[in-house]
Amino acid sequence: METYDAVVVGGGPAGATAAQTLARAGASVLLIDKPGRIKPCGGAVPPKLIREYRIPDAQIVARTQGARILAPSGKEVDMPIGQGYVGMVDREHFDEFLRQRAADAGAVRRDGAFDRFERDEDGTAVIVFAPAEAPDDEVRVRARVVIGADGARSRLARQTVKGAHKVKSVFAYHEIVRAPEAGSGSHYDPRRCDVYYDGRISPDFYGWVFPHGAVASVGTGSQVKGFSLRGAVKALRQSAGLDGCEIVRREGAPLPYKPAPRWDNGRDVVLCGDAAGAVAPSSGEGIFYAMTSGEMAGDGALAFLATGDARALAGVRKRFMKDHGKVFWILGIMQHFWYRSDKRRERFVSICADEDVQRLTWQGYMEKELVRRDPGAHARIFFKDLAHLLGMSPR
């Protein structure tokens, strides 16, 4: 068996970033990814990600200048960004770019499907996977440390990390369609993200129409069993005037909405990305948090390789939650309260029309941190929010 310092299972943004972090530091890394899998994703990436992870312009397929929020009644609220833009990426090409960048840094790439986690006679971790070129065969490799980045309901996590099976998920589904030409009569705008808060589109999440250059992502998500995601997307396409557009591909996958309580096995495995539940509640945003958690997992693995102290792996979740836990907590409360009925969604959309809400929302999203420099605006939002909660504010 070949032996690596680290084996990374899963080559999405989290796994590819973890592999690059390790390889760039001189560790021997094997990156295993199941080919032909494209995650359903709106594809939005904030300027902070583009800047800090040096994403080239060629990967940005669209630049949006704002969002339009739509309520169950049909009410529309525009949220212009002002300065800057939100980038959009196509996961089919973006993920491959990240995997290749990891390989350029020195990681070894293998296409294959993870099967199981074992241990050698001396206790060293062994990863067993089926190679893509011979799916009936088994390949076994040893690893001093293992990083699980194989998505929501991670198979590796369920075999190695206590409580991993308890992480709840929304099931997301989208259709990539040919974007309509200007003047076609649709509501589509290639410079804008449309977000639908409507129980007919999703009883507990939201629907979206996001531009991707020549194509667009039209999708929704829900954890309600029996809810027809395909039917909802069909209705969403009709509402957006996109029902006549050619469907390029369809994709669906579970999307976690709460960080897992534990990201490591106390010995030699650490999780990141969707496998760790590193997805923002309320918005479902995952690419930034996947890459951030992947980099942290890579750093934690390097510290573990240098010291042999498993606390370096346990520290990955602590570091992530220290940086982003408060935002996740606030977004979780928002999702729990505002997404429960169309009456509340209607009021939520009304709140989005407030200038203070828009300004602080975009500032927080673009740089991924709570904005503390304007206490007056926070106070105004609090009292306006309270008025909506008590039904004292007009819709």
Short mmCIF file of C-alpha atoms in Angstrom, two decimals:
data_model
loop_
_atom_site.label_atom_id
_atom_site.label_comp_id
_atom_site.label_asym_id
_atom_site.label_seq_id
_atom_site.Cartn_x
_atom_site.Cartn_y
_atom_site.Cartn_z
CA MET A 1 0.00 0.00 0.00
CA GLU A 2 1.03 3.54 -0.70
CA THR A 3 1.28 5.79 2.35
CA TYR A 4 0.48 9.50 2.36
CA ASP A 5 0.74 12.17 4.99
CA ALA A 6 -2.89 13.01 4.23
CA VAL A 7 -5.75 11.56 2.23
CA VAL A 8 -8.59 13.95 1.36
CA VAL A 9 -11.91 12.29 0.52
CA GLY A 10 -13.99 14.58 -1.70
CA GLY A 11 -12.82 17.14 -4.23
CA GLY A 12 -15.35 19.95 -3.96
CA PRO A 13 -14.32 23.43 -2.80
CA ALA A 14 -13.63 22.20 0.77
CA GLY A 15 -11.60 19.13 -0.13
CA ALA A 16 -9.68 20.80 -2.97
CA THR A 17 -8.76 23.74 -0.71
CA ALA A 18 -7.65 21.41 2.09
CA ALA A 19 -5.52 19.41 -0.37
CA GLN A 20 -3.94 22.56 -1.77
CA THR A 21 -3.17 23.86 1.73
CA LEU A 22 -1.43 20.62 2.66
CA ALA A 23 0.44 20.16 -0.62
CA ARG A 24 1.65 23.73 -0.69
CA ALA A 25 3.22 23.15 2.74
CA GLY A 26 5.12 20.11 1.46
CA ALA A 27 2.91 17.28 2.75
CA SER A 28 2.25 14.25 0.55
CA VAL A 29 -1.45 14.35 -0.29
CA LEU A 30 -3.89 12.10 -2.11
CA LEU A 31 -7.14 13.76 -3.25
CA ILE A 32 -9.92 11.28 -4.06
CA ASP A 33 -13.00 12.56 -5.85
CA LYS A 34 -16.00 10.83 -7.37
CA PRO A 35 -16.22 12.01 -11.01
CA GLY A 36 -19.36 13.18 -12.76
CA ARG A 37 -20.95 14.75 -9.69
CA ILE A 38 -21.97 18.41 -9.86
CA LYS A 39 -23.55 19.86 -6.76
CA PRO A 40 -26.77 21.89 -7.18
CA CYS A 41 -25.71 25.39 -6.19
CA GLY A 42 -26.65 28.98 -6.89
CA GLY A 43 -22.94 29.64 -7.35
CA ALA A 44 -22.65 33.00 -5.56
CA VAL A 45 -19.21 33.96 -4.24
CA PRO A 46 -18.49 37.16 -2.29
CA PRO A 47 -15.60 39.53 -3.02
CA LYS A 48 -13.78 38.29 0.10
CA LEU A 49 -13.56 34.79 -1.38
CA ILE A 50 -12.49 36.02 -4.81
CA ARG A 51 -9.80 38.16 -3.24
CA GLU A 52 -8.44 35.85 -0.54
CA TYR A 53 -8.47 32.67 -2.62
CA ARG A 54 -7.24 34.37 -5.78
CA ILE A 55 -10.05 33.31 -8.07
CA PRO A 56 -9.25 34.38 -11.66
CA ASP A 57 -11.71 36.40 -13.74
CA ALA A 58 -12.16 33.45 -16.09
CA GLN A 59 -14.03 31.57 -13.32
CA ILE A 60 -16.49 34.42 -12.73
CA VAL A 61 -19.27 33.71 -15.23
CA ALA A 62 -21.47 36.64 -14.12
CA ARG A 63 -21.28 39.74 -11.93
CA THR A 64 -24.50 40.66 -10.18
CA GLN A 65 -25.25 44.18 -8.97
CA GLY A 66 -27.99 43.29 -6.53
CA ALA A 67 -30.92 41.03 -5.67
CA ARG A 68 -34.66 41.10 -6.07
CA ILE A 69 -36.66 39.58 -3.22
CA LEU A 70 -40.16 38.31 -4.06
CA ALA A 71 -42.95 37.68 -1.54
CA PRO A 72 -45.90 35.23 -1.76
CA SER A 73 -48.21 38.11 -2.73
CA GLY A 74 -45.99 38.97 -5.69
CA LYS A 75 -44.52 42.01 -3.96
CA GLU A 76 -40.98 42.72 -5.15
CA VAL A 77 -38.18 44.42 -3.24
CA ASP A 78 -34.95 45.40 -4.97
CA MET A 79 -31.72 45.29 -2.95
CA PRO A 80 -28.98 47.03 -4.98
CA ILE A 81 -25.42 46.43 -3.83
CA GLY A 82 -24.13 49.89 -4.60
CA GLN A 83 -20.37 49.52 -4.73
CA GLY A 84 -18.89 46.19 -5.83
CA TYR A 85 -20.53 43.03 -7.08
CA VAL A 86 -21.26 39.42 -6.17
CA GLY A 87 -19.51 36.94 -8.44
CA MET A 88 -21.19 33.85 -9.85
CA VAL A 89 -19.39 30.60 -10.66
CA ASP A 90 -20.43 27.44 -12.47
CA ARG A 91 -19.67 24.50 -10.18
CA GLU A 92 -19.02 22.19 -13.13
CA HIS A 93 -15.91 24.22 -14.02
CA PHE A 94 -15.13 25.93 -10.71
CA ASP A 95 -14.66 22.71 -8.74
CA GLU A 96 -12.40 21.26 -11.42
CA PHE A 97 -10.33 24.45 -11.39
CA LEU A 98 -9.83 24.06 -7.63
CA ARG A 99 -8.91 20.37 -7.93
CA GLN A 100 -6.38 21.12 -10.63
CA ARG A 101 -4.91 23.93 -8.57
CA ALA A 102 -4.41 21.45 -5.72
CA ALA A 103 -2.67 19.10 -8.15
CA ASP A 104 -0.46 21.94 -9.39
CA ALA A 105 0.56 22.50 -5.76
CA GLY A 106 1.64 18.84 -5.53
CA ALA A 107 -1.41 16.83 -4.55
CA VAL A 108 -1.97 13.47 -6.26
CA ARG A 109 -5.42 13.17 -7.83
CA ARG A 110 -7.41 9.94 -8.14
CA ASP A 111 -10.94 9.64 -9.51
CA GLY A 112 -12.87 7.14 -7.46
CA ALA A 113 -15.62 6.47 -4.94
CA PHE A 114 -14.81 6.14 -1.25
CA ASP A 115 -15.99 2.83 0.20
CA ARG A 116 -14.80 2.36 3.76
CA PHE A 117 -12.40 3.32 6.51
CA GLU A 118 -10.18 0.68 8.07
CA ARG A 119 -7.00 0.45 10.13
CA ASP A 120 -3.74 -1.35 9.44
CA GLU A 121 -2.19 -3.70 11.99
CA ASP A 122 -0.24 -0.82 13.52
CA GLY A 123 -3.37 1.33 13.81
CA THR A 124 -2.67 3.56 10.80
CA ALA A 125 -5.78 4.78 8.94
CA VAL A 126 -6.55 2.96 5.69
CA ILE A 127 -8.86 4.39 3.03
CA VAL A 128 -10.50 1.91 0.66
CA PHE A 129 -11.96 3.26 -2.59
CA ALA A 130 -13.13 2.02 -5.98
CA PRO A 131 -11.13 3.64 -8.81
CA ALA A 132 -13.18 5.18 -11.61
CA GLU A 133 -11.29 3.24 -14.28
CA ALA A 134 -12.09 -0.10 -12.59
CA PRO A 135 -15.14 0.39 -10.31
CA ASP A 136 -15.25 -3.32 -9.34
CA ASP A 137 -11.71 -3.16 -7.92
CA GLU A 138 -10.51 -1.87 -4.57
CA VAL A 139 -7.56 0.39 -3.87
CA ARG A 140 -6.22 0.70 -0.33
CA VAL A 141 -4.00 3.56 0.83
CA ARG A 142 -2.58 4.44 4.24
CA ALA A 143 -2.80 7.93 5.72
CA ARG A 144 -1.38 9.60 8.78
CA VAL A 145 -4.37 11.95 8.73
CA VAL A 146 -7.66 11.85 6.83
CA ILE A 147 -9.82 14.81 5.81
CA GLY A 148 -13.50 14.12 5.09
CA ALA A 149 -14.97 16.46 2.49
CA ASP A 150 -17.39 14.08 0.79
CA GLY A 151 -20.50 16.20 1.19
CA ALA A 152 -23.66 16.15 3.26
CA ARG A 153 -24.42 12.72 4.73
CA SER A 154 -20.70 12.02 4.38
CA ARG A 155 -19.99 8.32 4.22
CA LEU A 156 -16.58 8.81 5.79
CA ALA A 157 -18.04 10.88 8.64
CA ARG A 158 -20.68 8.26 9.40
CA GLN A 159 -17.98 5.61 9.71
CA THR A 160 -15.57 7.61 11.84
CA VAL A 161 -17.14 10.57 13.70
CA LYS A 162 -19.62 10.14 16.52
CA GLY A 163 -23.04 11.68 15.89
CA ALA A 164 -22.38 12.43 12.20
CA HIS A 165 -25.60 10.65 11.17
CA LYS A 166 -27.69 13.15 13.16
CA VAL A 167 -26.87 16.20 10.99
CA LYS A 168 -30.11 17.38 9.34
CA SER A 169 -30.29 18.50 5.72
CA VAL A 170 -32.43 20.37 3.26
CA PHE A 171 -32.67 18.62 -0.10
CA ALA A 172 -31.73 21.06 -2.86
CA TYR A 173 -32.65 20.73 -6.53
CA HIS A 174 -32.01 23.02 -9.47
CA GLU A 175 -32.17 23.11 -13.23
CA ILE A 176 -29.54 24.79 -15.37
CA VAL A 177 -31.35 26.46 -18.27
CA ARG A 178 -30.31 28.51 -21.27
CA ALA A 179 -30.55 32.16 -20.30
CA PRO A 180 -33.11 34.11 -22.33
CA GLU A 181 -32.06 36.90 -24.62
CA ALA A 182 -32.73 40.52 -23.70
CA GLY A 183 -36.23 41.62 -24.63
CA SER A 184 -37.66 38.09 -24.53
CA GLY A 185 -40.41 39.15 -22.13
CA SER A 186 -39.12 37.21 -19.12
CA HIS A 187 -38.40 38.72 -15.71
CA TYR A 188 -34.82 37.48 -15.90
CA ASP A 189 -31.98 39.97 -15.47
CA PRO A 190 -28.39 38.72 -15.95
CA ARG A 191 -27.15 41.35 -13.47
CA ARG A 192 -29.48 40.33 -10.63
CA CYS A 193 -30.16 37.40 -8.30
CA ASP A 194 -33.86 36.70 -7.74
CA VAL A 195 -34.89 35.10 -4.44
CA TYR A 196 -38.43 33.76 -3.94
CA TYR A 197 -39.85 33.50 -0.42
CA ASP A 198 -43.06 31.66 -1.21
CA GLY A 199 -44.53 28.52 0.35
CA ARG A 200 -45.50 27.24 -3.10
CA ILE A 201 -41.83 27.31 -4.10
CA SER A 202 -40.54 26.06 -0.75
CA PRO A 203 -42.44 25.58 2.51
CA ASP A 204 -39.32 26.01 4.65
CA PHE A 205 -36.51 27.46 2.49
CA TYR A 206 -36.55 29.61 -0.65
CA GLY A 207 -36.31 29.45 -4.42
CA TRP A 208 -33.74 31.17 -6.59
CA VAL A 209 -32.97 32.31 -10.12
CA PHE A 210 -29.27 33.11 -10.38
CA PRO A 211 -27.44 34.20 -13.57
CA HIS A 212 -24.51 32.10 -14.79
CA GLY A 213 -23.60 33.88 -17.98
CA ALA A 214 -25.03 31.93 -20.92
CA VAL A 215 -27.12 29.84 -18.53
CA ALA A 216 -29.03 30.33 -15.29
CA SER A 217 -29.60 28.28 -12.14
CA VAL A 218 -33.27 27.87 -11.19
CA GLY A 219 -33.71 25.97 -7.95
CA THR A 220 -35.26 25.44 -4.55
CA GLY A 221 -34.86 23.29 -1.46
CA SER A 222 -36.89 21.77 1.36
CA GLN A 223 -36.69 19.22 4.14
CA VAL A 224 -40.44 18.53 4.01
CA LYS A 225 -40.98 14.94 2.95
CA GLY A 226 -43.26 14.57 -0.03
CA PHE A 227 -42.81 18.14 -1.25
CA SER A 228 -42.24 18.08 -5.03
CA LEU A 229 -39.03 19.95 -5.74
CA ARG A 230 -39.35 19.38 -9.48
CA GLY A 231 -42.91 20.68 -9.42
CA ALA A 232 -41.79 23.73 -7.45
CA VAL A 233 -38.98 24.48 -9.89
CA LYS A 234 -41.41 24.12 -12.77
CA ALA A 235 -43.68 26.68 -11.10
CA LEU A 236 -40.70 28.91 -10.40
CA ARG A 237 -39.63 28.83 -14.06
CA GLN A 238 -43.15 29.80 -15.07
CA SER A 239 -43.20 32.70 -12.59
CA ALA A 240 -39.85 33.93 -13.85
CA GLY A 241 -40.82 33.59 -17.51
CA LEU A 242 -38.23 30.85 -18.06
CA ASP A 243 -40.55 27.92 -18.78
CA GLY A 244 -39.67 28.03 -22.47
CA CYS A 245 -35.90 27.87 -21.91
CA GLU A 246 -33.93 24.75 -22.76
CA ILE A 247 -32.88 22.66 -19.75
CA VAL A 248 -29.14 21.94 -19.91
CA ARG A 249 -28.94 19.66 -16.87
CA ARG A 250 -30.69 18.78 -13.60
CA GLU A 251 -28.97 18.27 -10.24
CA GLY A 252 -30.07 17.44 -6.72
CA ALA A 253 -28.31 16.79 -3.41
CA PRO A 254 -28.78 17.16 0.36
CA LEU A 255 -27.63 20.44 1.87
CA PRO A 256 -26.87 20.60 5.62
CA TYR A 257 -28.18 23.63 7.47
CA LYS A 258 -26.43 23.34 10.82
CA PRO A 259 -22.77 22.63 11.72
CA ALA A 260 -22.18 19.12 12.99
CA PRO A 261 -21.57 18.96 16.77
CA ARG A 262 -18.23 17.29 16.18
CA TRP A 263 -15.81 17.45 13.25
CA ASP A 264 -13.11 14.97 14.33
CA ASN A 265 -12.77 11.43 15.64
CA GLY A 266 -10.31 12.35 18.39
CA ARG A 267 -7.51 10.55 16.62
CA ASP A 268 -6.74 11.15 12.93
CA VAL A 269 -9.87 12.27 11.02
CA VAL A 270 -11.26 15.77 10.59
CA LEU A 271 -14.23 16.99 8.53
CA CYS A 272 -14.84 20.16 6.52
CA GLY A 273 -17.35 21.65 4.08
CA ASP A 274 -20.77 20.04 3.77
CA ALA A 275 -19.48 16.93 5.56
CA ALA A 276 -19.04 19.14 8.63
CA GLY A 277 -22.28 21.05 8.09
CA ALA A 278 -20.38 24.25 7.25
CA VAL A 279 -23.30 25.81 5.38
CA ALA A 280 -24.95 29.05 6.45
CA PRO A 281 -28.52 28.64 7.74
CA SER A 282 -31.21 30.80 6.14
CA SER A 283 -29.18 31.53 2.99
CA GLY A 284 -27.74 28.07 2.32
CA GLU A 285 -24.49 29.72 1.29
CA GLY A 286 -21.75 27.12 1.20
CA ILE A 287 -18.85 27.87 -1.16
CA PHE A 288 -17.13 30.47 1.02
CA TYR A 289 -17.62 28.43 4.19
CA ALA A 290 -16.51 25.25 2.41
CA MET A 291 -13.24 26.80 1.30
CA THR A 292 -12.67 28.48 4.67
CA SER A 293 -13.29 25.26 6.60
CA GLY A 294 -11.15 23.35 4.09
CA GLU A 295 -8.24 25.69 4.63
CA MET A 296 -8.68 25.40 8.41
CA ALA A 297 -8.81 21.60 8.13
CA GLY A 298 -5.60 21.68 6.10
CA ASP A 299 -3.92 23.87 8.71
CA GLY A 300 -5.14 21.61 11.51
CA ALA A 301 -3.87 18.53 9.70
CA LEU A 302 -0.45 20.15 9.23
CA ALA A 303 -0.27 20.90 12.95
CA PHE A 304 -1.26 17.33 13.71
CA LEU A 305 1.39 15.95 11.34
CA ALA A 306 4.02 18.10 13.05
CA THR A 307 3.06 17.27 16.63
CA GLY A 308 0.93 14.12 16.65
CA ASP A 309 -1.47 15.95 18.96
CA ALA A 310 -5.09 15.19 17.97
CA ARG A 311 -6.22 18.41 19.67
CA ALA A 312 -5.04 20.19 16.51
CA LEU A 313 -7.87 18.44 14.63
CA ALA A 314 -10.47 19.21 17.31
CA GLY A 315 -9.39 22.84 17.09
CA VAL A 316 -10.60 23.14 13.48
CA ARG A 317 -14.27 23.33 14.49
CA LYS A 318 -13.47 25.65 17.40
CA ARG A 319 -11.64 28.04 15.11
CA PHE A 320 -14.42 27.98 12.51
CA MET A 321 -17.16 28.62 15.07
CA LYS A 322 -15.16 31.40 16.68
CA ASP A 323 -15.01 33.18 13.33
CA HIS A 324 -18.50 32.38 12.01
CA GLY A 325 -20.57 30.85 14.81
CA LYS A 326 -22.34 34.07 15.77
CA VAL A 327 -23.42 34.72 12.17
CA PHE A 328 -24.66 31.13 11.87
CA TRP A 329 -26.62 31.50 15.11
CA ILE A 330 -28.36 34.68 13.90
CA LEU A 331 -29.14 33.18 10.49
CA GLY A 332 -30.50 30.05 12.16
CA ILE A 333 -32.92 32.13 14.22
CA MET A 334 -34.00 33.97 11.08
CA GLN A 335 -34.71 30.74 9.22
CA HIS A 336 -36.59 29.23 12.15
CA PHE A 337 -38.87 32.22 12.54
CA TRP A 338 -39.35 33.87 9.16
CA TYR A 339 -39.61 30.77 6.94
CA ARG A 340 -42.47 29.14 8.88
CA SER A 341 -45.46 30.61 7.01
CA ASP A 342 -46.29 32.82 4.05
CA LYS A 343 -47.59 35.47 6.43
CA ARG A 344 -44.17 35.70 8.04
CA ARG A 345 -42.40 35.52 4.66
CA GLU A 346 -44.47 38.49 3.53
CA ARG A 347 -43.30 40.52 6.52
CA PHE A 348 -39.72 39.36 6.04
CA VAL A 349 -39.72 40.69 2.47
CA SER A 350 -41.09 44.00 3.79
CA ILE A 351 -38.17 44.23 6.22
CA CYS A 352 -35.78 43.73 3.28
CA ALA A 353 -37.03 47.02 1.82
CA ASP A 354 -35.46 48.93 4.71
CA GLU A 355 -32.30 50.85 3.72
CA ASP A 356 -30.49 50.02 6.97
CA VAL A 357 -31.24 46.31 6.51
CA GLN A 358 -29.98 46.38 2.94
CA ARG A 359 -26.79 48.24 3.75
CA LEU A 360 -25.82 46.06 6.71
CA THR A 361 -26.83 42.88 4.90
CA TRP A 362 -24.58 43.59 1.93
CA GLN A 363 -21.70 44.77 4.11
CA GLY A 364 -21.92 41.60 6.19
CA TYR A 365 -22.24 39.32 3.16
CA MET A 366 -19.47 40.88 1.10
CA GLU A 367 -16.85 40.68 3.87
CA LYS A 368 -18.32 37.83 5.96
CA GLU A 369 -18.38 39.55 9.33
CA LEU A 370 -20.91 41.27 11.53
CA VAL A 371 -20.93 45.02 11.04
CA ARG A 372 -20.43 46.72 14.40
CA ARG A 373 -19.51 50.21 13.27
CA ASP A 374 -23.07 51.54 13.03
CA PRO A 375 -24.91 50.91 16.34
CA GLY A 376 -27.60 53.39 15.39
CA ALA A 377 -28.56 51.35 12.34
CA HIS A 378 -28.66 48.17 14.41
CA ALA A 379 -30.95 49.86 16.92
CA ARG A 380 -33.29 51.08 14.17
CA ILE A 381 -33.43 47.59 12.66
CA PHE A 382 -34.19 46.07 16.05
CA PHE A 383 -37.23 48.29 16.65
CA LYS A 384 -38.47 47.92 13.07
CA ASP A 385 -38.06 44.16 13.34
CA LEU A 386 -39.94 44.16 16.64
CA ALA A 387 -42.77 46.13 15.06
CA HIS A 388 -43.05 43.51 12.29
CA LEU A 389 -43.00 40.68 14.81
CA LEU A 390 -45.86 42.27 16.77
CA GLY A 391 -47.83 43.11 13.64
CA MET A 392 -47.57 46.85 14.28
CA SER A 393 -45.92 47.67 10.97
CA PRO A 394 -47.69 47.84 7.58
CA ARG A 395 -46.65 45.20 5.08
#
